[in-house]
Amino acid sequence: GYDEVVMLGYRDSGMPGSAENDDPRCFARASLDEAVGRLVQVIRLELPQVILTYHENQAGYPHPDHLRTHEISVAAFSAAGDPDAYPEAGPAFQPSKLYYNLWSRRRLQALHDKFVELGIKPPFDPDRIERAAAEGEATILIPVAAYEDVRRRALLAHATQIDPASPFWFGLPPEVVSEVHPYDEWVLAASLVGPIQEETDLFEGITQGVVG
């Protein structure tokens, strides 16, 4: 259901030690101030009430682009609402909530156990599962079982990044994945609404209509 994909203009950073990671045009080597400014401009144009980004702890998969995405998202969340920050990027607009995505230990362990139960070699080693524990637990679970096929097709369309034979993504049938862990996990990192007793939706507590 995305209406638009806005590119910030950087090259993929690859993993540390790769040629891509040494490219001065890659995202990980971009000026932090410049990158934040580009995202602030997008926020002020689109007026999102909620920002979703990578978790601050990326021990499970420390891709340089994921780490930089986290850095600029957190900075831009605050800067977008500051009229003195990046005035050339348009009128100030403050998003209401910031969330980090999460692949929890509970989720990985449940998937691991299902692989074992079905007699399929699990793609998660014990160390990977334990590293996920460092990210903690979700503050909100969003039911997504009805969209498992959409997720699968979206991943398969990302041909340069996702191996269609990847046991990590596609080792279990989609209907099994939906039964094992039918949720997306999120951590509320910052909120300008509330207090909220129990979140059931990423827009919980935001009373005005959805913008953008």
Short mmCIF file of C-alpha atoms in Angstrom, two decimals:
data_model
loop_
_atom_site.label_atom_id
_atom_site.label_comp_id
_atom_site.label_asym_id
_atom_site.label_seq_id
_atom_site.Cartn_x
_atom_site.Cartn_y
_atom_site.Cartn_z
CA GLY A 1 0.00 0.00 0.00
CA TYR A 2 2.93 2.39 -0.23
CA ASP A 3 2.14 5.45 -2.35
CA GLU A 4 5.74 6.46 -3.04
CA VAL A 5 9.33 5.42 -2.46
CA VAL A 6 11.66 8.38 -1.98
CA MET A 7 15.35 7.73 -2.58
CA LEU A 8 17.85 9.73 -0.53
CA GLY A 9 20.47 9.37 -3.25
CA TYR A 10 23.15 7.19 -1.64
CA ARG A 11 24.70 3.94 -2.80
CA ASP A 12 24.37 0.65 -0.90
CA SER A 13 27.15 0.41 1.68
CA GLY A 14 27.75 -3.33 1.56
CA MET A 15 29.28 -5.00 4.58
CA PRO A 16 32.52 -3.87 6.26
CA GLY A 17 35.53 -4.84 4.19
CA SER A 18 33.63 -4.89 0.89
CA ALA A 19 34.36 -2.63 -2.09
CA GLU A 20 30.91 -1.08 -1.69
CA ASN A 21 31.72 -0.10 1.87
CA ASP A 22 34.84 1.77 0.71
CA ASP A 23 32.89 3.77 -1.87
CA PRO A 24 32.71 7.43 -0.70
CA ARG A 25 29.25 7.63 -2.29
CA CYS A 26 27.79 4.95 -0.01
CA PHE A 27 25.26 5.73 2.70
CA ALA A 28 27.49 4.71 5.61
CA ARG A 29 30.15 7.23 4.56
CA ALA A 30 27.77 10.11 3.88
CA SER A 31 27.86 13.23 6.01
CA LEU A 32 25.50 12.60 8.93
CA ASP A 33 24.31 16.22 8.90
CA GLU A 34 23.61 16.09 5.17
CA ALA A 35 21.78 12.76 5.41
CA VAL A 36 19.63 13.99 8.31
CA GLY A 37 18.77 17.10 6.31
CA ARG A 38 17.60 15.01 3.36
CA LEU A 39 15.33 12.95 5.60
CA VAL A 40 14.01 16.04 7.39
CA GLN A 41 13.00 17.44 4.01
CA VAL A 42 11.05 14.25 3.23
CA ILE A 43 9.35 14.31 6.64
CA ARG A 44 8.30 17.94 6.23
CA LEU A 45 6.91 17.17 2.79
CA GLU A 46 5.05 13.97 3.69
CA LEU A 47 3.97 14.92 7.26
CA PRO A 48 4.11 11.41 8.79
CA GLN A 49 2.64 11.03 12.25
CA VAL A 50 4.70 7.88 12.93
CA ILE A 51 8.31 7.10 12.00
CA LEU A 52 9.48 3.47 11.80
CA THR A 53 13.18 2.65 11.78
CA TYR A 54 15.79 0.06 12.72
CA HIS A 55 16.51 -0.75 16.34
CA GLU A 56 19.45 0.96 18.01
CA ASN A 57 20.92 -2.47 18.76
CA GLN A 58 21.80 -4.25 15.51
CA ALA A 59 23.91 -7.04 17.00
CA GLY A 60 21.93 -9.63 15.08
CA TYR A 61 22.71 -8.14 11.66
CA PRO A 62 25.01 -5.10 11.84
CA HIS A 63 24.63 -3.88 8.27
CA PRO A 64 26.19 -0.39 7.93
CA ASP A 65 23.12 0.93 6.11
CA HIS A 66 20.84 -0.27 8.91
CA LEU A 67 23.05 1.42 11.50
CA ARG A 68 23.09 4.69 9.55
CA THR A 69 19.34 4.50 8.95
CA HIS A 70 18.83 4.33 12.71
CA GLU A 71 21.14 7.29 13.28
CA ILE A 72 19.51 9.63 10.79
CA SER A 73 15.96 8.57 11.70
CA VAL A 74 16.42 9.36 15.39
CA ALA A 75 18.07 12.71 14.61
CA ALA A 76 15.50 13.65 11.97
CA PHE A 77 12.56 12.76 14.24
CA SER A 78 13.52 15.67 16.51
CA ALA A 79 15.04 17.98 13.92
CA ALA A 80 11.96 17.92 11.69
CA GLY A 81 9.97 19.71 14.42
CA ASP A 82 12.66 22.31 15.12
CA PRO A 83 12.13 25.45 13.01
CA ASP A 84 15.77 26.41 13.54
CA ALA A 85 17.05 23.11 12.13
CA TYR A 86 17.41 22.82 8.37
CA PRO A 87 15.22 25.86 7.57
CA GLU A 88 15.84 25.25 3.86
CA ALA A 89 14.01 21.90 4.16
CA GLY A 90 10.58 23.50 4.59
CA PRO A 91 8.23 24.42 7.46
CA ALA A 92 8.80 22.51 10.70
CA PHE A 93 6.66 19.44 11.36
CA GLN A 94 6.94 17.16 14.39
CA PRO A 95 6.00 13.48 14.04
CA SER A 96 4.19 12.07 17.07
CA LYS A 97 5.86 8.69 17.57
CA LEU A 98 9.07 6.84 16.75
CA TYR A 99 9.28 3.03 16.70
CA TYR A 100 12.12 0.55 16.29
CA ASN A 101 11.49 -2.73 14.50
CA LEU A 102 12.46 -5.91 16.29
CA TRP A 103 13.25 -9.56 15.70
CA SER A 104 13.09 -10.78 19.27
CA ARG A 105 14.68 -13.83 20.80
CA ARG A 106 11.17 -15.17 21.42
CA ARG A 107 10.38 -14.93 17.72
CA LEU A 108 13.61 -16.56 16.52
CA GLN A 109 13.34 -19.33 19.10
CA ALA A 110 9.76 -20.10 18.07
CA LEU A 111 10.78 -20.31 14.41
CA HIS A 112 13.84 -22.42 15.29
CA ASP A 113 11.69 -24.85 17.25
CA LYS A 114 9.25 -25.21 14.35
CA PHE A 115 12.09 -26.02 11.94
CA VAL A 116 13.26 -28.73 14.34
CA GLU A 117 9.72 -30.07 14.78
CA LEU A 118 9.31 -30.39 11.00
CA GLY A 119 12.69 -32.03 10.56
CA ILE A 120 14.16 -29.10 8.62
CA LYS A 121 17.63 -27.75 9.39
CA PRO A 122 17.13 -24.41 11.21
CA PRO A 123 18.84 -21.35 9.65
CA PHE A 124 19.38 -19.75 13.08
CA ASP A 125 22.40 -20.80 15.09
CA PRO A 126 22.24 -20.50 18.91
CA ASP A 127 24.51 -17.43 18.84
CA ARG A 128 22.15 -15.60 16.47
CA ILE A 129 19.22 -16.32 18.75
CA GLU A 130 21.09 -15.09 21.82
CA ARG A 131 22.19 -11.90 20.06
CA ALA A 132 18.53 -11.12 19.45
CA ALA A 133 18.01 -11.13 23.21
CA ALA A 134 20.13 -7.97 23.44
CA GLU A 135 17.40 -6.05 21.63
CA GLY A 136 14.89 -6.80 24.40
CA GLU A 137 11.19 -7.37 23.95
CA ALA A 138 8.58 -5.57 21.90
CA THR A 139 6.28 -2.97 23.41
CA ILE A 140 3.62 -3.66 20.79
CA LEU A 141 2.72 -6.66 18.64
CA ILE A 142 0.87 -6.01 15.38
CA PRO A 143 -1.08 -8.99 13.96
CA VAL A 144 0.10 -9.59 10.38
CA ALA A 145 -0.98 -13.17 9.60
CA ALA A 146 -3.42 -11.94 6.97
CA TYR A 147 -0.54 -10.27 5.12
CA GLU A 148 2.04 -13.07 5.15
CA ASP A 149 1.61 -13.64 1.41
CA VAL A 150 2.07 -9.93 0.73
CA ARG A 151 5.27 -9.91 2.78
CA ARG A 152 6.56 -12.98 0.96
CA ARG A 153 5.90 -11.50 -2.48
CA ALA A 154 7.51 -8.21 -1.45
CA LEU A 155 10.67 -9.99 -0.29
CA LEU A 156 10.84 -12.02 -3.51
CA ALA A 157 10.54 -8.79 -5.52
CA HIS A 158 13.65 -7.45 -3.77
CA ALA A 159 15.78 -9.52 -6.13
CA THR A 160 19.16 -7.90 -5.49
CA GLN A 161 18.98 -8.51 -1.75
CA ILE A 162 16.87 -11.60 -1.06
CA ASP A 163 17.78 -15.10 -2.22
CA PRO A 164 14.52 -16.85 -3.25
CA ALA A 165 16.00 -20.06 -1.84
CA SER A 166 16.92 -18.43 1.50
CA PRO A 167 15.98 -20.77 4.37
CA PHE A 168 15.97 -17.75 6.70
CA TRP A 169 13.10 -16.11 4.82
CA PHE A 170 11.45 -18.99 3.00
CA GLY A 171 12.44 -22.17 4.86
CA LEU A 172 8.96 -22.57 6.33
CA PRO A 173 5.68 -22.44 4.39
CA PRO A 174 3.92 -19.07 4.83
CA GLU A 175 0.93 -20.65 6.57
CA VAL A 176 3.29 -22.20 9.13
CA VAL A 177 5.08 -18.89 9.75
CA SER A 178 1.71 -17.26 10.36
CA GLU A 179 0.87 -19.86 12.98
CA VAL A 180 4.25 -19.74 14.76
CA HIS A 181 4.61 -15.97 15.11
CA PRO A 182 1.77 -14.03 13.44
CA TYR A 183 3.06 -10.62 14.54
CA ASP A 184 5.38 -7.79 13.66
CA GLU A 185 7.25 -6.54 16.71
CA TRP A 186 7.92 -2.90 17.49
CA VAL A 187 9.51 -0.94 20.32
CA LEU A 188 8.16 2.51 21.15
CA ALA A 189 11.31 4.66 21.25
CA ALA A 190 9.79 8.15 21.51
CA SER A 191 6.28 9.50 21.92
CA LEU A 192 4.72 12.93 22.17
CA VAL A 193 1.27 11.51 22.93
CA GLY A 194 -0.01 9.68 25.93
CA PRO A 195 0.30 8.28 28.40
CA ILE A 196 -1.09 5.19 26.68
CA GLN A 197 -2.17 2.29 28.86
CA GLU A 198 -1.89 -0.41 26.19
CA GLU A 199 -0.93 -0.05 22.56
CA THR A 200 -2.83 -2.07 19.98
CA ASP A 201 -1.98 0.08 16.97
CA LEU A 202 1.01 2.17 15.91
CA PHE A 203 -1.28 5.21 15.76
CA GLU A 204 -2.67 4.64 19.27
CA GLY A 205 -3.15 7.95 21.04
CA ILE A 206 -2.99 10.08 17.89
CA THR A 207 -6.41 11.66 17.68
CA GLN A 208 -6.24 13.67 14.47
CA GLY A 209 -6.74 12.08 11.09
CA VAL A 210 -3.86 10.29 9.42
CA VAL A 211 -1.80 12.61 7.23
CA GLY A 212 0.32 11.56 4.26
#
